[in-house]
CSV table of N, CA, C and O in Angstrom, one decimal:
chain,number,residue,atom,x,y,z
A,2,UNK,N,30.1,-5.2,-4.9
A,2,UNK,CA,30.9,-4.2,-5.4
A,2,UNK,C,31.0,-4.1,-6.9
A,2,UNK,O,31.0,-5.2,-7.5
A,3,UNK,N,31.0,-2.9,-7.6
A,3,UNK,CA,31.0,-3.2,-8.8
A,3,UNK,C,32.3,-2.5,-9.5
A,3,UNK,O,32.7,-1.3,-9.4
A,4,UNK,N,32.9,-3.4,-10.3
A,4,UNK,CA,34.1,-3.4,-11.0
A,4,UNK,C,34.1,-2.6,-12.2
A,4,UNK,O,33.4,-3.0,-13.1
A,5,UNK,N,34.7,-1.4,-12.6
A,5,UNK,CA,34.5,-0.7,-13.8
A,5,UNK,C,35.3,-1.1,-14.6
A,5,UNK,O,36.3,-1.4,-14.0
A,6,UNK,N,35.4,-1.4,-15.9
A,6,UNK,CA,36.2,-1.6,-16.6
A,6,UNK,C,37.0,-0.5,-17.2
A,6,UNK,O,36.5,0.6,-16.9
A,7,UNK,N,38.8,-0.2,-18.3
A,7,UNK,CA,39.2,0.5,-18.1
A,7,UNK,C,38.5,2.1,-19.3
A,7,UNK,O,38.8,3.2,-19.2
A,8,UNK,N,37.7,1.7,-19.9
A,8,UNK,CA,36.9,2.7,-20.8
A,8,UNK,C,36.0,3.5,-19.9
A,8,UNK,O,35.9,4.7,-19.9
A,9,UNK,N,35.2,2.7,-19.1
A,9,UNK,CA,34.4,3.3,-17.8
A,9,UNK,C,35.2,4.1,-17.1
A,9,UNK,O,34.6,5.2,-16.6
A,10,UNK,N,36.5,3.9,-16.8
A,10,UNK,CA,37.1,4.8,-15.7
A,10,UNK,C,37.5,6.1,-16.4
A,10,UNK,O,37.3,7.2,-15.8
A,11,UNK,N,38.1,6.0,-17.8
A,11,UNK,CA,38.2,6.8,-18.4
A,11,UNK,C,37.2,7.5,-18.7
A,11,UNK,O,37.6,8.6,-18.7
A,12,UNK,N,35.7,7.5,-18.9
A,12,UNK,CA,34.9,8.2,-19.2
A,12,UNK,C,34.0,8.9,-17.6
A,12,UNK,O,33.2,9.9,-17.5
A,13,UNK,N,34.4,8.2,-16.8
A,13,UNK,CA,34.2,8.8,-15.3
A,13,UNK,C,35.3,9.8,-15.0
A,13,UNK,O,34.8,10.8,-14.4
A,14,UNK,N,36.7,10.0,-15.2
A,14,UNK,CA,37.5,10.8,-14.8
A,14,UNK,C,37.2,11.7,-15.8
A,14,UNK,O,37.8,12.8,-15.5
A,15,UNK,N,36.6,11.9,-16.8
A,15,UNK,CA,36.8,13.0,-17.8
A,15,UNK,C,35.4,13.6,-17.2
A,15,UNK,O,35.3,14.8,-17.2
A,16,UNK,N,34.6,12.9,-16.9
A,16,UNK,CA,33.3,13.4,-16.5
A,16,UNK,C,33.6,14.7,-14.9
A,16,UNK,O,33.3,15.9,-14.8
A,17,UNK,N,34.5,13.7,-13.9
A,17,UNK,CA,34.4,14.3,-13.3
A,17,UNK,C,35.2,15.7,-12.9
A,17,UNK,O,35.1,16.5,-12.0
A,18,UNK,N,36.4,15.6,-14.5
A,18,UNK,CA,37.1,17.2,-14.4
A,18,UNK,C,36.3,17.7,-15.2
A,18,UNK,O,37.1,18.3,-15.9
A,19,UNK,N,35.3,17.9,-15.7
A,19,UNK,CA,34.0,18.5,-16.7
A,19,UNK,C,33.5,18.9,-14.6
A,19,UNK,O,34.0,19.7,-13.8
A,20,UNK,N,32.9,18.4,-14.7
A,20,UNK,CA,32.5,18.9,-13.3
A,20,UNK,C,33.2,19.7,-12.6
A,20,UNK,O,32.8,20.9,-12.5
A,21,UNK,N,34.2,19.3,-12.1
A,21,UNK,CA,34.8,19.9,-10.8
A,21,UNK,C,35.0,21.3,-11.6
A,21,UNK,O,34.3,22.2,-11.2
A,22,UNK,N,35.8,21.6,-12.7
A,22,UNK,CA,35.7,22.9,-13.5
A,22,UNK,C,34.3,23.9,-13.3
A,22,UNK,O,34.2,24.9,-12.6
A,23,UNK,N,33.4,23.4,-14.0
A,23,UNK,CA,32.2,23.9,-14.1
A,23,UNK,C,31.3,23.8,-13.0
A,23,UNK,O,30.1,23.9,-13.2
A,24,UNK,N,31.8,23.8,-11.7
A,24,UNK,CA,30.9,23.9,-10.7
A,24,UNK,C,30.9,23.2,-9.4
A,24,UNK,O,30.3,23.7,-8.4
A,25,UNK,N,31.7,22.0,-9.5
A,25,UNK,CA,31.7,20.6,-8.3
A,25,UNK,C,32.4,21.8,-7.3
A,25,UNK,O,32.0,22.1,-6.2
A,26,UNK,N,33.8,22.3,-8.0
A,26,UNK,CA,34.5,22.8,-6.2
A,26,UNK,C,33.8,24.3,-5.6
A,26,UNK,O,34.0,24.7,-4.5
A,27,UNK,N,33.1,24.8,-6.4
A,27,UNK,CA,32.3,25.7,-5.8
A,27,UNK,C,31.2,25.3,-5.0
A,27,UNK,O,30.9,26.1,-4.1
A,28,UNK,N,30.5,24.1,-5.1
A,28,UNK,CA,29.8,23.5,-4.7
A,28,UNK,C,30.4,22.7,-3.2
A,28,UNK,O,29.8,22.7,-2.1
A,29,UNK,N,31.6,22.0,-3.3
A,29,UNK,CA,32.0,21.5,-2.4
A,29,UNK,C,32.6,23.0,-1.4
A,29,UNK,O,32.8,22.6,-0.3
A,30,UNK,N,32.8,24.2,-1.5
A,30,UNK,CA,33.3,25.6,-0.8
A,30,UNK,C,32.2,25.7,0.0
A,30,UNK,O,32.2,26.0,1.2
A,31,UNK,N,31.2,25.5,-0.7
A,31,UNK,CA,29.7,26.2,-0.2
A,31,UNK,C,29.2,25.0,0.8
A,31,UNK,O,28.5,25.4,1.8
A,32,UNK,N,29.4,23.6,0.5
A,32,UNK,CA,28.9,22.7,1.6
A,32,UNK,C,29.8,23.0,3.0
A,32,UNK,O,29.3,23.0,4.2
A,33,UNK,N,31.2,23.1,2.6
A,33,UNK,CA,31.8,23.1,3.7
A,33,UNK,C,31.9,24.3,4.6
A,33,UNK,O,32.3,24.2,5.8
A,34,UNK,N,31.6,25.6,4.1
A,34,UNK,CA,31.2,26.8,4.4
A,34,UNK,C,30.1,26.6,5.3
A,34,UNK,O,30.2,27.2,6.4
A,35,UNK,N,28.8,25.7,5.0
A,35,UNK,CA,28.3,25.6,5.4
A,35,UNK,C,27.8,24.6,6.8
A,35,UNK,O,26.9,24.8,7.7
A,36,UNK,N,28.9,23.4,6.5
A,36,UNK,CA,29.4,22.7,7.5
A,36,UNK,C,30.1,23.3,8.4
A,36,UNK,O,30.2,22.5,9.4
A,37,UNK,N,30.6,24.3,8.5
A,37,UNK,CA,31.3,24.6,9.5
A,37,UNK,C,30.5,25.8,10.4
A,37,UNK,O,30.5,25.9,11.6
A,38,UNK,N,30.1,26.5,9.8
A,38,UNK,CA,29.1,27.2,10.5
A,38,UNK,C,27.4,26.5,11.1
A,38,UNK,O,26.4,27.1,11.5
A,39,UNK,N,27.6,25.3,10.9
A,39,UNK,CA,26.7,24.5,11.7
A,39,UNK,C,27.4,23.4,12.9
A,39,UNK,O,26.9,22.9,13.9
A,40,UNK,N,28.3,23.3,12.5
A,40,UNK,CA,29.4,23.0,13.7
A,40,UNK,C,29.7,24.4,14.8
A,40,UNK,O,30.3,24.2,15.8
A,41,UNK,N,29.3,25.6,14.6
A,41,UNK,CA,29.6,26.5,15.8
A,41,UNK,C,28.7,26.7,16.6
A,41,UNK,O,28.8,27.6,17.3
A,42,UNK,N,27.5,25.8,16.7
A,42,UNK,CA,26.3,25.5,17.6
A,42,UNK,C,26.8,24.0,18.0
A,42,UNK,O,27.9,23.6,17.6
A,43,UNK,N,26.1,23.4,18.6
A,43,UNK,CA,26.0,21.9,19.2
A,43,UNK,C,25.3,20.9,18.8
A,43,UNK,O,25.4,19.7,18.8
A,44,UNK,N,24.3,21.9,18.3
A,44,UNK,CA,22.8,21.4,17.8
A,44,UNK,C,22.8,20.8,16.2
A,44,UNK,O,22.2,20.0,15.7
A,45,UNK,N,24.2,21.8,15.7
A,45,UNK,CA,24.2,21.6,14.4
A,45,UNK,C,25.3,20.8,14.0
A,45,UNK,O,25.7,20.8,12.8
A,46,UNK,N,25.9,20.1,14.9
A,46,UNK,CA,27.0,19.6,14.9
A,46,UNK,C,26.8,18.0,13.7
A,46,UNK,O,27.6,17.6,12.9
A,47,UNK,N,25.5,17.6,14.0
A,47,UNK,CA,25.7,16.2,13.3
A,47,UNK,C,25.0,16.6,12.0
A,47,UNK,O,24.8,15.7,11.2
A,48,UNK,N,24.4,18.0,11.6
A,48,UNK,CA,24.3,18.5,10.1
A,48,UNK,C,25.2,18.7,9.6
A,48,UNK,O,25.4,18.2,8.5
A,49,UNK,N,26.2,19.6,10.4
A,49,UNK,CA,27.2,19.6,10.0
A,49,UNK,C,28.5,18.7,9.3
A,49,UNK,O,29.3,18.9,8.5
A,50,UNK,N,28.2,17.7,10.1
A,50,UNK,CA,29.4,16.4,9.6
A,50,UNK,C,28.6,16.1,8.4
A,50,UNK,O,29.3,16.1,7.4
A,51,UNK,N,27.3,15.9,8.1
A,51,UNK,CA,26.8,15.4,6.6
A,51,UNK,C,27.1,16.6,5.9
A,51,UNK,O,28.0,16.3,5.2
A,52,UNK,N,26.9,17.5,5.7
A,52,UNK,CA,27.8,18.4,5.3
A,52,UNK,C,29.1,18.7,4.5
A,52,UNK,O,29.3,19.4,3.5
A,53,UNK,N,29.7,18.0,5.3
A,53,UNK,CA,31.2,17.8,4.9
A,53,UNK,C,31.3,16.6,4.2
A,53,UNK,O,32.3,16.4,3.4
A,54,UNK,N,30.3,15.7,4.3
A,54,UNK,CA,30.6,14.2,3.8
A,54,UNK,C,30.0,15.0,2.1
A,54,UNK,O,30.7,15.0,1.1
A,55,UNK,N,29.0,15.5,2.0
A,55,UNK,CA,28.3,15.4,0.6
A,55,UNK,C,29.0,16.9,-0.1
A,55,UNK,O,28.5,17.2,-1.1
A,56,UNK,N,30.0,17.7,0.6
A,56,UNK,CA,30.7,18.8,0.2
A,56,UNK,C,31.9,17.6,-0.5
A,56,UNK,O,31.7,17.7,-1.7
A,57,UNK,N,32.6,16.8,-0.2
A,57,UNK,CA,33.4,16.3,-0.7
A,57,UNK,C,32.9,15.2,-1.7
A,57,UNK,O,33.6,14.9,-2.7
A,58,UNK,N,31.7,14.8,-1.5
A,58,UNK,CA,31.5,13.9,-2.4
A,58,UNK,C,31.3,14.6,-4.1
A,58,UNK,O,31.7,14.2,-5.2
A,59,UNK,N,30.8,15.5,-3.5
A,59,UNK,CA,30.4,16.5,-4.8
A,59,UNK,C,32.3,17.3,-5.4
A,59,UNK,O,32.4,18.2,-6.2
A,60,UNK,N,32.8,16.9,-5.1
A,60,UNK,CA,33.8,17.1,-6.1
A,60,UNK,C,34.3,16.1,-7.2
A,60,UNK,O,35.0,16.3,-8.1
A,61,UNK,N,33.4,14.7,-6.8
A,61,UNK,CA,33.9,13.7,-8.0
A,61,UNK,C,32.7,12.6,-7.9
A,61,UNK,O,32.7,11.4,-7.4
A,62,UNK,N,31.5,13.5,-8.4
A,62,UNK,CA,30.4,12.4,-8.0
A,62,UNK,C,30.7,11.1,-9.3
A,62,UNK,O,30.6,10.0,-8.9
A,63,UNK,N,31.1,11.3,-10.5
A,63,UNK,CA,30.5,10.1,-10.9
A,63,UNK,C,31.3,9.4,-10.9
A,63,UNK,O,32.5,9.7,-10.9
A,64,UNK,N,30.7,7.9,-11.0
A,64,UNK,CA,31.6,7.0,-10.7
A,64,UNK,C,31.1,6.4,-9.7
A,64,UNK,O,31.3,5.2,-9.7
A,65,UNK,N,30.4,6.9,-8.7
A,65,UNK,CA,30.5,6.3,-7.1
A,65,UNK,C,28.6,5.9,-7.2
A,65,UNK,O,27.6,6.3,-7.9
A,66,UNK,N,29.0,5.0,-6.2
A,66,UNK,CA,27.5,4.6,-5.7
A,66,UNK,C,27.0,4.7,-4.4
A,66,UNK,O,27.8,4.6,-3.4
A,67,UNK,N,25.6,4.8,-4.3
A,67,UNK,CA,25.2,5.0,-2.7
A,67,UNK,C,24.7,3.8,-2.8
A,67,UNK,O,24.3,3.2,-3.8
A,68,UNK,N,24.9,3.1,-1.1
A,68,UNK,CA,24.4,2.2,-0.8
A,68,UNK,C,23.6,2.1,0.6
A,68,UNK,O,24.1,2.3,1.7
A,69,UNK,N,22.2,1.7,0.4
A,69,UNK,CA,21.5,1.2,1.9
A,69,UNK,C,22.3,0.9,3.1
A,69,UNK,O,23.2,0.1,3.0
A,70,UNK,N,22.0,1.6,4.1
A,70,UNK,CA,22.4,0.6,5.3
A,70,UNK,C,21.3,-0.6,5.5
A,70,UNK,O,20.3,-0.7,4.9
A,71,UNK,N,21.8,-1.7,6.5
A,71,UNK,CA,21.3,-2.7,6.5
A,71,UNK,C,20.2,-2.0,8.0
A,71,UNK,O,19.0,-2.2,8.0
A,72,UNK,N,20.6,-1.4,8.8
A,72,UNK,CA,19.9,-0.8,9.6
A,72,UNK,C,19.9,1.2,10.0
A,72,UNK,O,20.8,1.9,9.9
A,73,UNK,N,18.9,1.4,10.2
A,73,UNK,CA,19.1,2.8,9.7
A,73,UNK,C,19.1,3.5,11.2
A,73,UNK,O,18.4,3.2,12.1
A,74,UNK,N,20.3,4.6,11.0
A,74,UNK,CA,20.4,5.1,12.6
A,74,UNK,C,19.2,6.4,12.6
A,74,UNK,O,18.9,7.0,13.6
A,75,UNK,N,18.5,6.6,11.3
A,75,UNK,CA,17.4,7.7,11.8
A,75,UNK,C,16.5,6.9,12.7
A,75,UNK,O,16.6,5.7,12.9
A,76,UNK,N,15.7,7.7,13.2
A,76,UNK,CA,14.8,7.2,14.2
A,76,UNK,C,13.2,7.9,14.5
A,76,UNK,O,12.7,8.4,15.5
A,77,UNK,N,12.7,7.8,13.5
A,77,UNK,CA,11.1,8.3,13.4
A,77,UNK,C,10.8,9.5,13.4
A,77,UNK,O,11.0,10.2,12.3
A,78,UNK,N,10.2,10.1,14.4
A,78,UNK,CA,9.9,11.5,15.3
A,78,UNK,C,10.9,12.1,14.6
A,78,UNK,O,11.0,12.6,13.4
A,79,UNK,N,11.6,12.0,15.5
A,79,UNK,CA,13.1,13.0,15.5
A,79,UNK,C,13.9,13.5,14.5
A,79,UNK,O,14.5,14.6,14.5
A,80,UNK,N,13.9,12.3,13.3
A,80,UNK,CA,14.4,12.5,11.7
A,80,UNK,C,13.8,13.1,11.4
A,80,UNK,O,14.1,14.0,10.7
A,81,UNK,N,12.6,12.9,11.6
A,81,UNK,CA,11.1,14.0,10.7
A,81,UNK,C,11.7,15.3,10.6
A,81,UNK,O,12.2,15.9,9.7
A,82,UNK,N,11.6,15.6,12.4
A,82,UNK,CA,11.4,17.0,13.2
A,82,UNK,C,13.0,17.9,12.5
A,82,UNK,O,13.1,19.1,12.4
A,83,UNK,N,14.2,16.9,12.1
A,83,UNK,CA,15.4,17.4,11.5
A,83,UNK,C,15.6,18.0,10.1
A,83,UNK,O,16.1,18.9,9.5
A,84,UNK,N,14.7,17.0,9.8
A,84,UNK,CA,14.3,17.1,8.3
A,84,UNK,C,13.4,18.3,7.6
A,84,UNK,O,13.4,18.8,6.5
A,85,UNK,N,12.5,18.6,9.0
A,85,UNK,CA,11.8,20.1,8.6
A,85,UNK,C,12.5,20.9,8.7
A,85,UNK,O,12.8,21.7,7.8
A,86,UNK,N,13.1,20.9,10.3
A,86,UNK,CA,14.4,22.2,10.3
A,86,UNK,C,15.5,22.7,9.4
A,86,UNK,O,16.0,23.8,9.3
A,87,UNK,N,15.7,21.4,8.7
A,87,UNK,CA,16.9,21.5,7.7
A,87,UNK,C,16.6,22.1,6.7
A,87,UNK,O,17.5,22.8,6.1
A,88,UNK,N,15.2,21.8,6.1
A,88,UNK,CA,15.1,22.0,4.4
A,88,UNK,C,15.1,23.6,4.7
A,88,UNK,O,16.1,24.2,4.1
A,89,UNK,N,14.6,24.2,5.2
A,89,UNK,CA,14.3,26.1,5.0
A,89,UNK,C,15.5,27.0,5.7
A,89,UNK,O,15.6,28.2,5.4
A,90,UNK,N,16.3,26.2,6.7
A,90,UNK,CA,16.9,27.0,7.1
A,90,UNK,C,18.5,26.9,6.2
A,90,UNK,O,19.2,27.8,5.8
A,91,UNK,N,18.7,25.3,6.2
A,91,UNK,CA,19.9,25.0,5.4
A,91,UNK,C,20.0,24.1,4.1
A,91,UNK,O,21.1,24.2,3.5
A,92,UNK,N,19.3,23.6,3.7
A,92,UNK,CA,19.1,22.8,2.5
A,92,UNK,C,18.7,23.7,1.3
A,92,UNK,O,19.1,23.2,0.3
A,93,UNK,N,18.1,25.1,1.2
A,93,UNK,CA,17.4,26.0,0.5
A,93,UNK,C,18.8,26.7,-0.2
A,93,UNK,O,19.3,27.0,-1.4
A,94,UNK,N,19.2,27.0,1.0
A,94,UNK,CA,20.5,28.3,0.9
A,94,UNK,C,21.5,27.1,0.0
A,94,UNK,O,22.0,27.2,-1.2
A,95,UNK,N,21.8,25.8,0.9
A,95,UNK,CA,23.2,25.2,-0.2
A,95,UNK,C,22.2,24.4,-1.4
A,95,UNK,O,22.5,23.2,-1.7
A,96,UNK,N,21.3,24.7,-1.9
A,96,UNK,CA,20.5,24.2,-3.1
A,96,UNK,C,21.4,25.2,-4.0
A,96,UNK,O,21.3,25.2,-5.2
C-alpha cells in the first residue's frame, strides 16, 4: 500500500477539482449513461458494471492506483471475442 504524505494529498485533491471541473463529471454522466443502457440487455450486463466502476473512478483519478489481480477472471477465447465487440460498438462512442 502506498502512504502519501500530507503535500501529496494536497497536490492530488487540487488535481482532482482541476479535473472533475474541466471534464471528470461529464465523463463520469457519459460512463454511467452508458452503463445503464448496457444493463437493459443481459448480454451487457457485466460491461455494464465496468462501466460504472470506471464512470466513478474518473471523477477523482489521481491519487489512486491500479493493481494486478493475483489470478485473472478473463478467460482466453471469450475475453478476445468481448473485447472486439466492445471497442466499436461501446468503447469508441465513451472515448
Amino acid at each position: 500500500m502506498n502512504f502519501l504524505n500530507a503535500t501529496e494529498r494536497v497536490v492530488y485533491f487540487i488535481m482532482n477539482i482541476i479535473f472533475f471541473v474541466l471534464g471528470g463529471c461529464l465523463i463520469c454522466i457519459y460512463y454511467v449513461v452508458g452503463g445503464l443502457l448496457l444493463c437493459a440487455t443481459v448480454i451487457g450486463i457485466p460491461a455494464g458494471y465496468e462501466c460504472f466502476k470506471i464512470g466513478i473512478s474518473c471523477l477523482a483519478p489521481f491519487g489512486k492506483s491500479v493493481e494486478a489481480r493475483e489470478e485473472s477472471t478473463a478467460k482466453g477465447i471469450a475475453s478476445l471475442i468481448c473485447n472486439i465487440i466492445w471497442i466499436p460498438f461501446i468503447g469508441i462512442w465513451l472515448a
